[in-house]
Amino acid sequence: MRSALNLAQNDEEVDRVDDPAVLKQAMVRVAQAQDREAFQLLFSYFAPRVKAVLLKAGSQESQAEDLMQDVMMTVWRKAKLYAPERGSVNAWVFTVARNARIDLLRRASSRPYDDVYEIELESDVASGEDNMFETERAERVSEALAELPEDQRQIIELGFIEDMSQSEIAKKLDLPLGTVKSRMRLAYGKMKSKLEAVR
Amino acid sequence: MNIHHHLDEATLLRYASGDLDSAFTMVVAAHLAMCDSCRQAARDAEEIGGHMMDRVAQAPVSSNAFEKMMARIDAGQDEQIEVDVSRHKKADSDVPLPLRNLIGDHLDDVRWRLVAPGVRKHEIKMGKKGESSLYMLNISPGMAMPEHGHGGAEMTLILSGAYRDKLGVFGPGDVADLDEHIEHQPVVEPGEACICLVATETPTRFKDFIVRLMQPFVRI
Ligand SMILES: [Zn+2]
């Protein structure tokens, strides 16, 4: 009961900030001015989502709460690595959560991912025009995913949200590994053709 | 950089979802450091993650979660990290940024071990036991790598020099992102040694590889 109430509350807050441009602006203010109000907005939007993803990926409740804290802390600490011209805040926070899972659960290193972000920042950036384009990119990706057939969408969800490996997905769905791979490629291909249509 | 051989799309999705182990992640990241188009593709793949996370049913967080975080910041343990974007283009480095943490700034400084005539190897220790292995190879010009069927996936990124196989010529920045069942027989192009970064799924494989290297070479 309590969780249902909380959820409703979260949804109301979400209505006010569910706009990629608002999130992006907030993220930039956090990076440039350590703006806590902006960060609070990001926190109220992302913390329940990050925690949900961690739970779906197999964390226990208390571990998910702690990990969520670490993820949001990293969003704050590494704010300057976020390149607004290069992608949505959603995708950025997703990668921070992904990296936390890699570092903490698998004991590998997410360092290479950060290095790639740094390179991205440094490579020729983006005028206001590209900024528009990047928002459009994120929209195209969403469109493509909304149109995916269920069998492809399910594989994407298992891989990105439930943190399953390709071979785990194959086992769970009782499919050959090759089929999992080809469905992934199909899903990706659809997204790509949507993106190319706007290029 | 003129790159002709890129990452498989399934690999890009695995990278974006965090499904690759440390050895393969490193080869992918090193290619991304060299390849603008795959870097954009990886970004797009990460947008998939953003989209999926955005639509997940939210989980309630503890009521004082934000205050807790602000307290950590006030305590001064969690300062923002400054980013030094000039590191990547450091003029005197010929090593892709992600790999520099493991082997330093210069290919010349890598310490090689001769494992077969014309074949030098440098093992990179990382990740957990039983995971894929990561190593560098330095193969002399004209040297053929014997055909090796792959017991598992293998990924090779050329850092300098070039080799040729039935898929074409692989030069600096090119990546051979191979499925288990692809057979190939690279031969290093004349002129200079070929230095590459390799991740292989099964560590024992390399032994077979060396055994085969000991067999007579085809030279061009
Ligand atoms: Zn590429």
Short mmCIF file of C-alpha atoms and ligand atoms in Angstrom, two decimals:
data_model
loop_
_atom_site.label_atom_id
_atom_site.label_comp_id
_atom_site.label_asym_id
_atom_site.label_seq_id
_atom_site.Cartn_x
_atom_site.Cartn_y
_atom_site.Cartn_z
CA MET A 1 0.00 0.00 0.00
CA ARG A 2 2.72 2.36 1.04
CA SER A 3 4.68 1.72 -2.10
CA ALA A 4 1.65 2.38 -4.27
CA LEU A 5 1.23 5.75 -2.58
CA ASN A 6 4.87 6.61 -3.05
CA LEU A 7 4.63 5.71 -6.66
CA ALA A 8 1.71 8.05 -7.16
CA GLN A 9 3.66 10.85 -5.55
CA ASN A 10 6.61 10.20 -7.76
CA ASP A 11 4.42 10.29 -10.81
CA GLU A 12 3.16 13.74 -9.95
CA GLU A 13 6.66 15.07 -9.62
CA VAL A 14 7.55 13.42 -12.86
CA ASP A 15 4.91 15.30 -14.77
CA ARG A 16 6.72 18.52 -14.10
CA VAL A 17 10.16 17.41 -15.18
CA ASP A 18 9.38 14.84 -17.84
CA ASP A 19 10.92 16.95 -20.55
CA PRO A 20 14.35 16.07 -21.95
CA ALA A 21 15.30 19.73 -22.26
CA VAL A 22 14.50 20.45 -18.60
CA LEU A 23 16.57 17.47 -17.47
CA LYS A 24 19.40 18.53 -19.72
CA GLN A 25 19.37 22.07 -18.38
CA ALA A 26 19.41 20.79 -14.81
CA MET A 27 22.35 18.52 -15.59
CA VAL A 28 24.31 21.40 -17.08
CA ARG A 29 23.63 23.54 -14.00
CA VAL A 30 24.90 20.76 -11.78
CA ALA A 31 28.08 20.51 -13.83
CA GLN A 32 28.73 24.21 -14.13
CA ALA A 33 27.52 25.60 -10.82
CA GLN A 34 27.09 22.62 -8.48
CA ASP A 35 23.48 23.73 -8.36
CA ARG A 36 21.71 21.72 -5.64
CA GLU A 37 18.22 22.70 -6.62
CA ALA A 38 18.83 21.41 -10.11
CA PHE A 39 20.28 18.27 -8.62
CA GLN A 40 17.22 17.76 -6.46
CA LEU A 41 15.07 17.81 -9.56
CA LEU A 42 17.30 15.21 -11.20
CA PHE A 43 17.26 13.17 -8.02
CA SER A 44 13.50 13.09 -7.74
CA TYR A 45 13.22 12.00 -11.35
CA PHE A 46 16.00 9.46 -11.55
CA ALA A 47 16.45 7.97 -8.08
CA PRO A 48 13.25 5.84 -8.24
CA ARG A 49 14.11 4.72 -11.76
CA VAL A 50 17.69 3.86 -10.96
CA LYS A 51 16.56 1.92 -7.93
CA ALA A 52 13.96 0.07 -9.98
CA VAL A 53 16.59 -0.96 -12.51
CA LEU A 54 18.91 -2.16 -9.74
CA LEU A 55 16.09 -4.23 -8.23
CA LYS A 56 15.26 -5.73 -11.61
CA ALA A 57 18.90 -6.58 -12.10
CA GLY A 58 18.75 -8.68 -8.94
CA SER A 59 19.76 -6.41 -6.05
CA GLN A 60 18.06 -6.80 -2.67
CA GLU A 61 16.04 -3.84 -1.37
CA SER A 62 18.68 -2.42 0.98
CA GLN A 63 21.51 -3.00 -1.46
CA ALA A 64 19.49 -1.32 -4.21
CA GLU A 65 18.93 1.71 -1.97
CA ASP A 66 22.66 1.97 -1.21
CA LEU A 67 23.66 1.45 -4.81
CA MET A 68 21.14 4.03 -5.93
CA GLN A 69 22.81 6.47 -3.52
CA ASP A 70 26.17 5.67 -5.06
CA VAL A 71 24.84 6.05 -8.58
CA MET A 72 23.24 9.43 -7.87
CA MET A 73 26.40 10.51 -6.07
CA THR A 74 28.35 9.62 -9.18
CA VAL A 75 25.92 11.60 -11.33
CA TRP A 76 26.87 14.57 -9.15
CA ARG A 77 30.59 13.85 -9.02
CA LYS A 78 31.02 13.11 -12.71
CA ALA A 79 28.58 15.74 -13.93
CA LYS A 80 31.31 17.34 -16.02
CA LEU A 81 31.66 14.15 -18.07
CA TYR A 82 28.12 14.58 -19.37
CA ALA A 83 28.09 16.08 -22.85
CA PRO A 84 24.67 17.66 -23.48
CA GLU A 85 25.29 17.76 -27.23
CA ARG A 86 25.87 14.05 -27.32
CA GLY A 87 22.86 12.45 -25.75
CA SER A 88 19.96 12.51 -23.34
CA VAL A 89 20.33 12.73 -19.57
CA ASN A 90 18.35 9.47 -19.44
CA ALA A 91 21.05 7.67 -21.37
CA TRP A 92 23.79 9.26 -19.26
CA VAL A 93 22.21 8.22 -15.96
CA PHE A 94 21.61 4.76 -17.39
CA THR A 95 25.33 4.45 -18.13
CA VAL A 96 26.28 5.63 -14.64
CA ALA A 97 24.01 2.94 -13.17
CA ARG A 98 25.40 0.37 -15.58
CA ASN A 99 28.96 1.29 -14.60
CA ALA A 100 28.10 0.99 -10.91
CA ARG A 101 26.83 -2.53 -11.52
CA ILE A 102 29.99 -3.37 -13.40
CA ASP A 103 32.25 -2.00 -10.67
CA LEU A 104 30.43 -3.34 -7.66
CA LEU A 105 28.84 -6.58 -8.72
CA ARG A 106 31.33 -7.88 -11.21
CA ARG A 107 34.43 -6.29 -9.75
CA ALA A 108 35.64 -5.27 -13.14
CA SER A 109 36.44 -1.68 -14.03
CA SER A 110 34.25 0.92 -15.67
CA ARG A 111 37.27 3.07 -16.33
CA PRO A 112 37.31 2.37 -20.10
CA TYR A 113 33.74 3.71 -20.33
CA ASP A 114 34.76 6.96 -18.63
CA ASP A 115 37.73 7.30 -20.96
CA VAL A 116 35.41 7.02 -23.96
CA TYR A 117 33.21 9.76 -22.48
CA GLU A 118 36.21 11.98 -22.05
CA ILE A 119 37.13 11.48 -25.70
CA GLU A 120 33.58 12.33 -26.67
CA LEU A 121 33.79 15.61 -24.78
CA GLU A 122 37.00 16.50 -26.44
CA SER A 123 36.03 15.73 -30.01
CA ASP A 124 34.57 18.54 -32.03
CA VAL A 125 31.44 19.73 -30.44
CA ALA A 126 28.32 20.74 -31.48
CA SER A 127 26.57 23.97 -32.03
CA GLY A 128 22.98 24.70 -31.09
CA GLU A 129 21.87 23.03 -34.28
CA ASP A 130 23.39 19.72 -33.30
CA ASN A 131 21.87 20.13 -29.90
CA MET A 132 18.45 20.02 -31.51
CA PHE A 133 19.52 17.09 -33.53
CA GLU A 134 20.63 15.16 -30.49
CA THR A 135 17.23 15.61 -28.86
CA GLU A 136 15.72 14.33 -32.05
CA ARG A 137 18.04 11.34 -31.99
CA ALA A 138 16.79 10.35 -28.56
CA GLU A 139 13.22 10.71 -29.80
CA ARG A 140 13.91 8.53 -32.83
CA VAL A 141 15.41 5.86 -30.58
CA SER A 142 12.27 5.92 -28.44
CA GLU A 143 10.07 5.70 -31.50
CA ALA A 144 11.97 2.76 -32.90
CA LEU A 145 11.79 0.92 -29.58
CA ALA A 146 8.09 1.58 -29.22
CA GLU A 147 7.55 -0.07 -32.58
CA LEU A 148 9.66 -3.15 -31.93
CA PRO A 149 7.94 -6.50 -32.07
CA GLU A 150 7.60 -8.08 -28.65
CA ASP A 151 10.25 -10.76 -29.19
CA GLN A 152 12.91 -8.15 -29.94
CA ARG A 153 11.81 -5.71 -27.26
CA GLN A 154 11.92 -8.45 -24.65
CA ILE A 155 15.53 -9.28 -25.47
CA ILE A 156 16.52 -5.63 -25.27
CA GLU A 157 14.78 -5.30 -21.92
CA LEU A 158 16.44 -8.41 -20.49
CA GLY A 159 19.85 -7.21 -21.61
CA PHE A 160 19.63 -3.56 -20.65
CA ILE A 161 17.39 -3.59 -17.59
CA GLU A 162 17.60 -7.06 -16.08
CA ASP A 163 21.35 -7.14 -16.69
CA MET A 164 21.30 -10.58 -18.30
CA SER A 165 24.07 -11.73 -20.59
CA GLN A 166 23.30 -12.92 -24.09
CA SER A 167 23.78 -16.52 -23.05
CA GLU A 168 21.52 -16.08 -20.00
CA ILE A 169 18.85 -14.62 -22.25
CA ALA A 170 19.21 -17.54 -24.64
CA LYS A 171 18.79 -19.98 -21.74
CA LYS A 172 15.84 -18.15 -20.23
CA LEU A 173 13.94 -17.93 -23.49
CA ASP A 174 15.09 -21.35 -24.65
CA LEU A 175 16.55 -19.95 -27.85
CA PRO A 176 19.85 -20.58 -29.62
CA LEU A 177 22.44 -17.90 -28.88
CA GLY A 178 22.51 -17.04 -32.58
CA THR A 179 18.81 -16.17 -32.50
CA VAL A 180 19.33 -13.85 -29.53
CA LYS A 181 22.13 -12.12 -31.39
CA SER A 182 20.20 -11.79 -34.61
CA ARG A 183 17.17 -10.34 -32.81
CA MET A 184 19.46 -7.82 -31.15
CA ARG A 185 20.90 -6.88 -34.51
CA LEU A 186 17.40 -6.57 -35.97
CA ALA A 187 16.31 -4.27 -33.16
CA TYR A 188 19.43 -2.19 -33.55
CA GLY A 189 19.01 -2.08 -37.32
CA LYS A 190 15.50 -0.68 -36.98
CA MET A 191 16.73 2.05 -34.73
CA LYS A 192 19.55 2.82 -37.07
CA SER A 193 17.31 3.20 -40.09
CA LYS A 194 15.11 5.60 -38.13
CA LEU A 195 18.18 7.63 -37.27
CA GLU A 196 19.40 7.63 -40.83
CA ALA A 197 16.04 8.91 -42.01
CA VAL A 198 16.62 12.18 -40.14
CA ARG A 199 20.24 12.57 -41.14
CA MET B 1 41.50 7.83 -39.28
CA ASN B 2 40.57 5.66 -42.20
CA ILE B 3 38.81 2.69 -40.64
CA HIS B 4 37.19 -0.04 -42.71
CA HIS B 5 36.38 -2.79 -40.23
CA HIS B 6 34.04 -1.96 -37.40
CA LEU B 7 32.32 -3.53 -34.42
CA ASP B 8 29.45 -5.94 -34.87
CA GLU B 9 26.11 -4.42 -33.88
CA ALA B 10 25.45 -7.14 -31.35
CA THR B 11 28.80 -6.23 -29.76
CA LEU B 12 27.83 -2.55 -29.56
CA LEU B 13 24.65 -3.51 -27.74
CA ARG B 14 26.56 -5.76 -25.36
CA TYR B 15 29.00 -2.95 -24.63
CA ALA B 16 26.16 -0.52 -24.00
CA SER B 17 24.29 -2.91 -21.72
CA GLY B 18 27.44 -3.86 -19.80
CA ASP B 19 27.45 -7.49 -20.92
CA LEU B 20 31.10 -7.70 -22.01
CA ASP B 21 33.79 -8.78 -19.59
CA SER B 22 36.81 -6.59 -18.94
CA ALA B 23 39.00 -7.91 -21.77
CA PHE B 24 36.39 -7.39 -24.48
CA THR B 25 35.29 -4.08 -22.96
CA MET B 26 38.86 -2.87 -23.28
CA VAL B 27 39.19 -3.82 -26.96
CA VAL B 28 35.84 -2.20 -27.73
CA ALA B 29 36.72 0.98 -25.81
CA ALA B 30 40.09 1.18 -27.57
CA HIS B 31 38.36 0.93 -30.94
CA LEU B 32 35.82 3.57 -29.89
CA ALA B 33 38.72 5.84 -28.97
CA MET B 34 39.87 5.59 -32.59
CA CYS B 35 36.55 5.41 -34.44
CA ASP B 36 34.08 8.30 -34.56
CA SER B 37 31.32 6.33 -36.25
CA CYS B 38 31.30 3.42 -33.78
CA ARG B 39 31.46 5.93 -30.93
CA GLN B 40 28.29 7.53 -32.24
CA ALA B 41 26.75 4.08 -32.65
CA ALA B 42 27.63 3.22 -29.04
CA ARG B 43 25.96 6.45 -27.97
CA ASP B 44 22.83 5.45 -29.83
CA ALA B 45 22.92 2.05 -28.17
CA GLU B 46 23.17 3.75 -24.79
CA GLU B 47 20.09 5.78 -25.66
CA ILE B 48 18.29 2.43 -25.73
CA GLY B 49 19.27 1.97 -22.08
CA GLY B 50 18.07 5.47 -21.28
CA HIS B 51 14.76 4.82 -22.97
CA MET B 52 14.23 1.49 -21.19
CA MET B 53 15.13 2.96 -17.80
CA ASP B 54 12.77 5.85 -18.38
CA ARG B 55 9.84 3.49 -18.76
CA VAL B 56 10.53 1.13 -15.92
CA ALA B 57 7.99 1.05 -13.06
CA GLN B 58 9.59 3.26 -10.42
CA ALA B 59 10.70 1.94 -7.05
CA PRO B 60 10.08 4.16 -4.00
CA VAL B 61 13.26 5.42 -2.37
CA SER B 62 13.71 6.12 1.33
CA SER B 63 12.21 9.45 2.37
CA ASN B 64 15.50 11.01 3.48
CA ALA B 65 17.54 9.75 0.52
CA PHE B 66 18.22 13.20 -0.89
CA GLU B 67 19.15 14.71 2.49
CA LYS B 68 21.54 11.83 3.05
CA MET B 69 23.24 12.61 -0.20
CA MET B 70 23.50 16.33 0.52
CA ALA B 71 25.06 15.47 3.88
CA ARG B 72 27.72 13.45 2.10
CA ILE B 73 28.46 16.39 -0.17
CA ASP B 74 28.58 18.78 2.81
CA ALA B 75 31.01 16.48 4.56
CA GLY B 76 33.31 17.10 1.63
CA GLN B 77 33.98 13.47 0.71
CA ASP B 78 32.31 13.67 -2.65
CA GLU B 79 33.68 16.51 -4.67
CA GLN B 80 33.01 16.87 -8.34
CA ILE B 81 35.60 15.41 -10.62
CA GLU B 82 37.35 17.73 -13.00
CA VAL B 83 37.76 16.48 -16.54
CA ASP B 84 40.94 16.89 -18.50
CA VAL B 85 39.86 16.62 -22.10
CA SER B 86 43.32 17.16 -23.49
CA ARG B 87 44.54 13.75 -22.34
CA HIS B 88 43.13 11.96 -25.36
CA LYS B 89 45.07 13.91 -27.96
CA LYS B 90 48.28 13.97 -26.02
CA ALA B 91 50.68 14.56 -28.83
CA ASP B 92 53.35 12.04 -28.00
CA SER B 93 51.12 9.04 -27.32
CA ASP B 94 50.36 6.33 -29.86
CA VAL B 95 48.20 4.31 -27.46
CA PRO B 96 44.39 4.73 -27.34
CA LEU B 97 43.36 6.46 -24.11
CA PRO B 98 41.59 3.53 -22.39
CA LEU B 99 44.57 1.25 -22.95
CA ARG B 100 47.10 3.73 -21.54
CA ASN B 101 46.10 2.83 -18.00
CA LEU B 102 47.31 -0.69 -18.71
CA ILE B 103 50.40 -0.33 -20.92
CA GLY B 104 51.51 3.29 -20.68
CA ASP B 105 51.74 5.97 -23.34
CA HIS B 106 53.98 4.36 -25.93
CA LEU B 107 53.87 1.16 -27.94
CA ASP B 108 57.67 1.27 -27.91
CA ASP B 109 57.70 0.80 -24.15
CA VAL B 110 55.76 -2.46 -24.23
CA ARG B 111 57.83 -5.38 -23.01
CA TRP B 112 57.48 -8.28 -25.39
CA ARG B 113 58.14 -11.93 -24.87
CA LEU B 114 59.16 -13.97 -27.88
CA VAL B 115 56.72 -16.87 -28.14
CA ALA B 116 57.52 -18.13 -31.65
CA PRO B 117 59.80 -16.94 -34.45
CA GLY B 118 58.57 -13.49 -35.45
CA VAL B 119 55.80 -13.51 -32.86
CA ARG B 120 55.99 -11.52 -29.64
CA LYS B 121 53.36 -11.41 -26.98
CA HIS B 122 52.56 -9.15 -24.06
CA GLU B 123 49.98 -10.41 -21.62
CA ILE B 124 47.76 -7.92 -19.85
CA LYS B 125 46.45 -9.04 -16.50
CA MET B 126 42.99 -7.80 -15.72
CA GLY B 127 39.56 -8.97 -14.73
CA LYS B 128 38.80 -12.10 -12.81
CA LYS B 129 40.13 -15.60 -13.18
CA GLY B 130 38.29 -17.58 -15.82
CA GLU B 131 37.31 -14.51 -17.76
CA SER B 132 38.50 -13.81 -21.27
CA SER B 133 42.16 -13.03 -21.69
CA LEU B 134 43.64 -9.83 -23.05
CA TYR B 135 47.03 -9.60 -24.69
CA MET B 136 49.00 -7.80 -27.34
CA LEU B 137 50.77 -9.38 -30.27
CA ASN B 138 53.68 -8.00 -32.23
CA ILE B 139 54.12 -9.97 -35.44
CA SER B 140 56.90 -9.48 -37.94
CA PRO B 141 56.24 -8.39 -41.55
CA GLY B 142 55.37 -11.19 -43.94
CA MET B 143 54.57 -13.57 -41.13
CA ALA B 144 51.46 -15.68 -41.48
CA MET B 145 49.31 -16.46 -38.56
CA PRO B 146 48.14 -20.00 -39.19
CA GLU B 147 44.47 -20.60 -39.63
CA HIS B 148 42.81 -20.98 -36.28
CA GLY B 149 39.23 -21.94 -35.78
CA HIS B 150 37.89 -20.12 -32.77
CA GLY B 151 36.74 -21.99 -29.73
CA GLY B 152 35.00 -18.82 -28.65
CA ALA B 153 34.63 -15.23 -29.68
CA GLU B 154 37.76 -13.27 -30.45
CA MET B 155 38.33 -9.61 -31.05
CA THR B 156 41.48 -8.08 -32.53
CA LEU B 157 42.21 -4.38 -32.81
CA ILE B 158 45.12 -3.25 -34.97
CA LEU B 159 47.22 -0.57 -33.27
CA SER B 160 49.96 -0.29 -35.87
CA GLY B 161 51.02 -2.03 -39.06
CA ALA B 162 48.55 -4.18 -40.97
CA TYR B 163 47.57 -7.71 -41.83
CA ARG B 164 45.55 -9.22 -44.62
CA ASP B 165 43.11 -12.10 -44.60
CA LYS B 166 40.11 -13.16 -46.64
CA LEU B 167 38.08 -10.31 -45.10
CA GLY B 168 40.52 -7.75 -46.47
CA VAL B 169 43.34 -5.59 -45.13
CA PHE B 170 43.23 -4.61 -41.47
CA GLY B 171 45.18 -1.47 -40.61
CA PRO B 172 45.38 0.82 -37.57
CA GLY B 173 41.99 1.25 -35.93
CA ASP B 174 40.41 -1.69 -37.74
CA VAL B 175 38.81 -4.30 -35.56
CA ALA B 176 38.15 -7.94 -36.38
CA ASP B 177 35.08 -8.74 -34.31
CA LEU B 178 34.68 -12.42 -35.04
CA ASP B 179 32.06 -14.97 -34.22
CA GLU B 180 33.03 -18.42 -33.09
CA HIS B 181 32.66 -20.04 -36.45
CA ILE B 182 34.68 -17.74 -38.67
CA GLU B 183 37.94 -19.19 -39.95
CA HIS B 184 40.58 -16.77 -41.08
CA GLN B 185 44.27 -16.71 -41.82
CA PRO B 186 45.88 -13.33 -41.35
CA VAL B 187 49.22 -12.57 -42.97
CA VAL B 188 51.12 -9.49 -41.85
CA GLU B 189 51.68 -7.01 -44.66
CA PRO B 190 55.26 -6.36 -45.72
CA GLY B 191 57.16 -3.37 -44.37
CA GLU B 192 56.42 -3.10 -40.69
CA ALA B 193 55.42 -5.30 -37.81
CA CYS B 194 51.76 -5.55 -36.91
CA ILE B 195 50.91 -4.69 -33.33
CA CYS B 196 47.45 -5.63 -32.17
CA LEU B 197 45.34 -5.91 -29.06
CA VAL B 198 43.45 -9.19 -28.73
CA ALA B 199 40.71 -10.47 -26.46
CA THR B 200 39.84 -14.16 -26.60
CA GLU B 201 37.06 -15.94 -24.81
CA THR B 202 38.89 -19.10 -23.89
CA PRO B 203 42.32 -18.68 -22.34
CA THR B 204 43.47 -22.14 -23.36
CA ARG B 205 43.03 -21.29 -27.00
CA PHE B 206 46.26 -19.42 -27.22
CA LYS B 207 48.20 -22.61 -26.57
CA ASP B 208 46.76 -24.21 -29.69
CA PHE B 209 47.54 -21.02 -31.49
CA ILE B 210 51.21 -21.16 -30.48
CA VAL B 211 51.47 -24.85 -31.32
CA ARG B 212 50.24 -24.05 -34.78
CA LEU B 213 52.59 -21.14 -35.09
CA MET B 214 55.44 -23.55 -34.51
CA GLN B 215 54.44 -25.41 -37.64
CA PRO B 216 56.00 -24.25 -40.92
CA PHE B 217 54.94 -20.78 -41.93
CA VAL B 218 53.60 -19.64 -45.20
CA ARG B 219 55.67 -16.63 -46.16
CA ILE B 220 54.89 -14.03 -48.73
ZN ZN C 1 34.32 1.57 -35.86
#
